[in-house]
């Protein structure tokens, strides 16, 4: 049973979009879901980690790079994302600083099957440490599909603190699209929690620069 009141959610979405229109920014503001947890001990309780794909892409401008074979690098150019081939990775020469810089530059990595196996050898553990180990891209489906899959995913991962924040949309989406994305994100998160709604202390939504709105 979802304790998320649909009227409150509708009101929240309208509130965020109105506030965003009052003060237009030079960029498209992201809408974030902020979650506070309770009765949870990150030291003892299992730290959850789950990914859900939302119906409407919440982060259309996600910065991505594919570590690809020749075909994937070519496809990447057509899809407007950056690519690096094995030669380019070799040039980093396992230099920790350069790999850290690479991990910082992009929010997500994809890798071709032939390249992903070589990543530990070529780059060491750098991307893994940054929590950005690439997602596998195969030639069985167009690269564009894989890019859109990744852009629509939201990851909930509990670390040492009892608060989480994830991007669930942006201000150019319709109220209905935001409503669906937020509802789906909340219900998925609650399904990961040990005691479901009893672990939820608070839920807020807010735009990048706007005021927060409490949902729960």
CSV table of C-alpha atoms in Angstrom, one decimal:
chain,number,residue,atom,x,y,z
A,1,UNK,CA,0.0,0.0,0.0
A,2,UNK,CA,1.5,3.3,-1.0
A,3,UNK,CA,1.2,6.1,1.5
A,4,UNK,CA,2.0,8.7,-1.1
A,5,UNK,CA,-1.0,10.9,-1.3
A,6,UNK,CA,-1.8,11.5,-5.0
A,7,UNK,CA,-3.3,14.9,-4.4
A,8,UNK,CA,-0.2,16.0,-2.5
A,9,UNK,CA,2.0,14.8,-5.3
A,10,UNK,CA,-0.1,16.6,-7.9
A,11,UNK,CA,0.0,19.8,-5.8
A,12,UNK,CA,3.8,19.4,-5.4
A,13,UNK,CA,4.4,19.0,-9.1
A,14,UNK,CA,2.3,22.0,-9.9
A,15,UNK,CA,4.0,24.0,-7.2
A,16,UNK,CA,7.5,23.2,-8.5
A,17,UNK,CA,6.7,24.0,-12.1
A,18,UNK,CA,5.0,27.3,-11.2
A,19,UNK,CA,8.0,28.4,-9.0
A,20,UNK,CA,10.3,27.5,-11.9
A,21,UNK,CA,8.3,29.6,-14.3
A,22,UNK,CA,8.4,32.6,-11.9
A,23,UNK,CA,12.2,32.6,-12.1
A,24,UNK,CA,13.4,31.2,-15.4
A,25,UNK,CA,17.0,30.0,-15.4
A,26,UNK,CA,19.4,29.8,-18.2
A,27,UNK,CA,19.5,26.0,-18.0
A,28,UNK,CA,16.8,23.3,-17.7
A,29,UNK,CA,16.4,22.7,-14.0
A,30,UNK,CA,16.4,19.1,-12.8
A,31,UNK,CA,13.7,17.9,-10.4
A,32,UNK,CA,15.1,15.9,-7.6
A,33,UNK,CA,13.5,13.5,-5.1
A,34,UNK,CA,15.0,13.8,-1.7
A,35,UNK,CA,14.5,11.0,0.8
A,36,UNK,CA,15.1,10.9,4.5
A,37,UNK,CA,15.1,7.5,6.2
A,38,UNK,CA,14.6,6.4,9.8
A,39,UNK,CA,15.0,3.2,11.9
A,40,UNK,CA,17.8,2.2,9.6
A,41,UNK,CA,21.4,1.5,10.7
A,42,UNK,CA,23.7,1.7,7.7
A,43,UNK,CA,26.4,-0.1,9.8
A,44,UNK,CA,24.2,-3.1,10.5
A,45,UNK,CA,21.4,-3.2,8.1
A,46,UNK,CA,21.9,-4.3,4.5
A,47,UNK,CA,22.8,-1.3,2.4
A,48,UNK,CA,20.4,-1.5,-0.6
A,49,UNK,CA,21.3,-0.7,-4.1
A,50,UNK,CA,18.7,-0.8,-6.8
A,51,UNK,CA,18.0,0.7,-10.3
A,52,UNK,CA,14.7,1.5,-11.8
A,53,UNK,CA,13.9,2.6,-15.4
A,54,UNK,CA,11.5,5.5,-15.5
A,55,UNK,CA,8.9,5.9,-18.3
A,56,UNK,CA,10.1,9.4,-19.2
A,57,UNK,CA,13.8,10.2,-19.5
A,58,UNK,CA,14.7,12.3,-16.4
A,59,UNK,CA,18.2,13.3,-17.5
A,60,UNK,CA,18.2,14.0,-21.2
A,61,UNK,CA,21.6,15.8,-21.0
A,62,UNK,CA,23.4,13.1,-19.1
A,63,UNK,CA,27.1,13.3,-20.0
A,64,UNK,CA,28.1,9.9,-21.3
A,65,UNK,CA,31.1,8.3,-23.0
A,66,UNK,CA,31.5,4.9,-24.7
A,67,UNK,CA,34.7,3.0,-24.4
A,68,UNK,CA,34.1,1.3,-27.7
A,69,UNK,CA,35.2,-0.8,-30.6
A,70,UNK,CA,35.3,0.8,-34.1
A,71,UNK,CA,31.6,0.3,-34.8
A,72,UNK,CA,30.4,1.6,-31.5
A,73,UNK,CA,32.7,4.7,-31.7
A,74,UNK,CA,31.2,5.4,-35.1
A,75,UNK,CA,27.6,5.0,-33.7
A,76,UNK,CA,28.5,7.2,-30.8
A,77,UNK,CA,29.4,10.1,-33.1
A,78,UNK,CA,26.0,9.7,-34.8
A,79,UNK,CA,24.3,9.9,-31.4
A,80,UNK,CA,26.2,12.9,-30.2
A,81,UNK,CA,28.0,11.2,-27.3
A,82,UNK,CA,31.8,11.0,-26.8
A,83,UNK,CA,33.8,7.9,-27.4
A,84,UNK,CA,37.2,6.5,-26.7
A,85,UNK,CA,38.8,3.5,-28.3
A,86,UNK,CA,41.3,1.0,-26.8
A,87,UNK,CA,44.2,3.1,-28.2
A,88,UNK,CA,43.0,6.2,-26.4
A,89,UNK,CA,42.6,4.2,-23.2
A,90,UNK,CA,46.2,2.9,-23.5
A,91,UNK,CA,47.4,6.5,-23.8
A,92,UNK,CA,46.2,7.1,-20.2
A,93,UNK,CA,48.9,4.7,-19.2
A,94,UNK,CA,47.1,3.7,-16.0
A,95,UNK,CA,47.8,7.3,-14.7
A,96,UNK,CA,45.6,7.6,-11.7
A,97,UNK,CA,45.1,11.3,-12.0
A,98,UNK,CA,44.1,11.1,-15.6
A,99,UNK,CA,41.7,8.2,-14.9
A,100,UNK,CA,40.2,10.2,-12.0
A,101,UNK,CA,39.8,13.2,-14.3
A,102,UNK,CA,38.0,11.0,-16.9
A,103,UNK,CA,35.7,9.5,-14.3
A,104,UNK,CA,34.8,13.1,-13.2
A,105,UNK,CA,34.2,14.3,-16.7
A,106,UNK,CA,31.3,11.9,-17.4
A,107,UNK,CA,28.3,10.8,-15.4
A,108,UNK,CA,28.1,7.4,-17.0
A,109,UNK,CA,30.2,5.1,-19.2
A,110,UNK,CA,29.2,2.4,-21.7
A,111,UNK,CA,31.6,-0.1,-23.1
A,112,UNK,CA,31.7,-2.6,-26.0
A,113,UNK,CA,32.0,-6.3,-25.1
A,114,UNK,CA,35.5,-6.5,-26.5
A,115,UNK,CA,36.6,-3.5,-24.5
A,116,UNK,CA,34.9,-4.1,-21.1
A,117,UNK,CA,37.0,-7.2,-20.5
A,118,UNK,CA,40.2,-5.1,-20.9
A,119,UNK,CA,39.2,-2.3,-18.6
A,120,UNK,CA,40.8,-3.6,-15.4
A,121,UNK,CA,44.0,-4.2,-17.4
A,122,UNK,CA,43.9,-0.8,-19.2
A,123,UNK,CA,42.6,1.5,-16.5
A,124,UNK,CA,43.0,-0.4,-13.2
A,125,UNK,CA,40.3,0.1,-10.6
A,126,UNK,CA,39.8,3.8,-11.1
A,127,UNK,CA,36.3,3.8,-12.7
A,128,UNK,CA,35.1,1.1,-10.3
A,129,UNK,CA,36.2,3.2,-7.3
A,130,UNK,CA,34.3,6.2,-8.6
A,131,UNK,CA,31.2,4.0,-8.9
A,132,UNK,CA,31.2,4.4,-12.7
A,133,UNK,CA,32.2,1.0,-14.0
A,134,UNK,CA,30.8,1.0,-17.6
A,135,UNK,CA,27.5,-0.6,-18.6
A,136,UNK,CA,27.8,-3.3,-21.3
A,137,UNK,CA,26.7,-2.3,-24.8
A,138,UNK,CA,26.3,-5.1,-27.3
A,139,UNK,CA,25.8,-5.0,-31.1
A,140,UNK,CA,22.4,-6.8,-30.7
A,141,UNK,CA,20.6,-3.5,-30.3
A,142,UNK,CA,21.2,0.0,-31.6
A,143,UNK,CA,23.5,2.1,-29.4
A,144,UNK,CA,20.8,4.7,-29.3
A,145,UNK,CA,18.5,2.4,-27.4
A,146,UNK,CA,21.2,1.6,-24.8
A,147,UNK,CA,21.9,5.4,-24.4
A,148,UNK,CA,18.2,6.1,-23.7
A,149,UNK,CA,18.0,3.1,-21.3
A,150,UNK,CA,20.8,4.5,-19.2
A,151,UNK,CA,19.3,8.0,-19.4
A,152,UNK,CA,16.0,6.8,-18.0
A,153,UNK,CA,17.5,4.8,-15.1
A,154,UNK,CA,17.5,6.1,-11.5
A,155,UNK,CA,19.8,4.4,-9.0
A,156,UNK,CA,19.0,4.2,-5.2
A,157,UNK,CA,22.0,3.4,-3.2
A,158,UNK,CA,22.4,3.7,0.5
A,159,UNK,CA,25.8,4.8,1.7
A,160,UNK,CA,26.7,5.9,5.2
A,161,UNK,CA,24.1,8.6,5.6
A,162,UNK,CA,20.4,8.3,5.9
A,163,UNK,CA,19.5,10.6,3.1
A,164,UNK,CA,19.3,10.1,-0.6
A,165,UNK,CA,18.6,12.3,-3.6
A,166,UNK,CA,17.9,11.2,-7.1
A,167,UNK,CA,17.0,13.0,-10.3
A,168,UNK,CA,13.4,12.1,-11.3
A,169,UNK,CA,12.7,14.6,-14.1
A,170,UNK,CA,13.2,18.2,-15.3
A,171,UNK,CA,11.0,21.3,-15.6
A,172,UNK,CA,10.3,20.9,-19.3
A,173,UNK,CA,8.3,17.7,-18.6
A,174,UNK,CA,4.5,17.8,-18.3
A,175,UNK,CA,2.8,17.5,-14.9
A,176,UNK,CA,1.5,14.0,-15.9
A,177,UNK,CA,5.0,12.8,-16.9
A,178,UNK,CA,6.5,14.1,-13.6
A,179,UNK,CA,3.7,12.6,-11.6
A,180,UNK,CA,4.3,9.1,-13.1
A,181,UNK,CA,8.1,9.3,-12.7
A,182,UNK,CA,8.0,10.4,-9.1
A,183,UNK,CA,5.3,7.9,-8.1
A,184,UNK,CA,7.3,5.1,-9.7
A,185,UNK,CA,10.6,6.2,-8.1
A,186,UNK,CA,9.0,6.4,-4.6
A,187,UNK,CA,7.3,3.1,-4.8
A,188,UNK,CA,10.5,1.4,-6.1
A,189,UNK,CA,12.6,2.9,-3.3
A,190,UNK,CA,10.0,1.8,-0.6
A,191,UNK,CA,10.1,-1.7,-2.0
A,192,UNK,CA,13.9,-1.8,-1.3
A,193,UNK,CA,13.5,-0.8,2.3
A,194,UNK,CA,13.5,-3.4,5.1
A,195,UNK,CA,10.3,-2.2,6.7
A,196,UNK,CA,9.0,-0.3,3.6
A,197,UNK,CA,7.1,2.8,4.6
A,198,UNK,CA,8.1,2.5,8.3
A,199,UNK,CA,11.6,3.4,7.2
A,200,UNK,CA,10.6,6.6,5.4
A,201,UNK,CA,11.0,9.7,7.5
A,202,UNK,CA,10.5,12.3,4.8
A,203,UNK,CA,10.1,12.8,1.1
A,204,UNK,CA,10.7,16.1,-0.7
A,205,UNK,CA,10.8,17.2,-4.3
A,206,UNK,CA,12.6,20.2,-5.5
A,207,UNK,CA,14.0,21.8,-8.6
A,208,UNK,CA,17.7,22.7,-8.8
A,209,UNK,CA,17.3,26.3,-7.7
A,210,UNK,CA,13.8,26.3,-6.3
A,211,UNK,CA,12.2,25.7,-2.9
A,212,UNK,CA,11.5,22.1,-1.7
A,213,UNK,CA,8.0,20.7,-1.4
A,214,UNK,CA,7.2,18.1,1.2
A,215,UNK,CA,5.3,15.0,0.0
A,216,UNK,CA,5.5,12.9,3.1
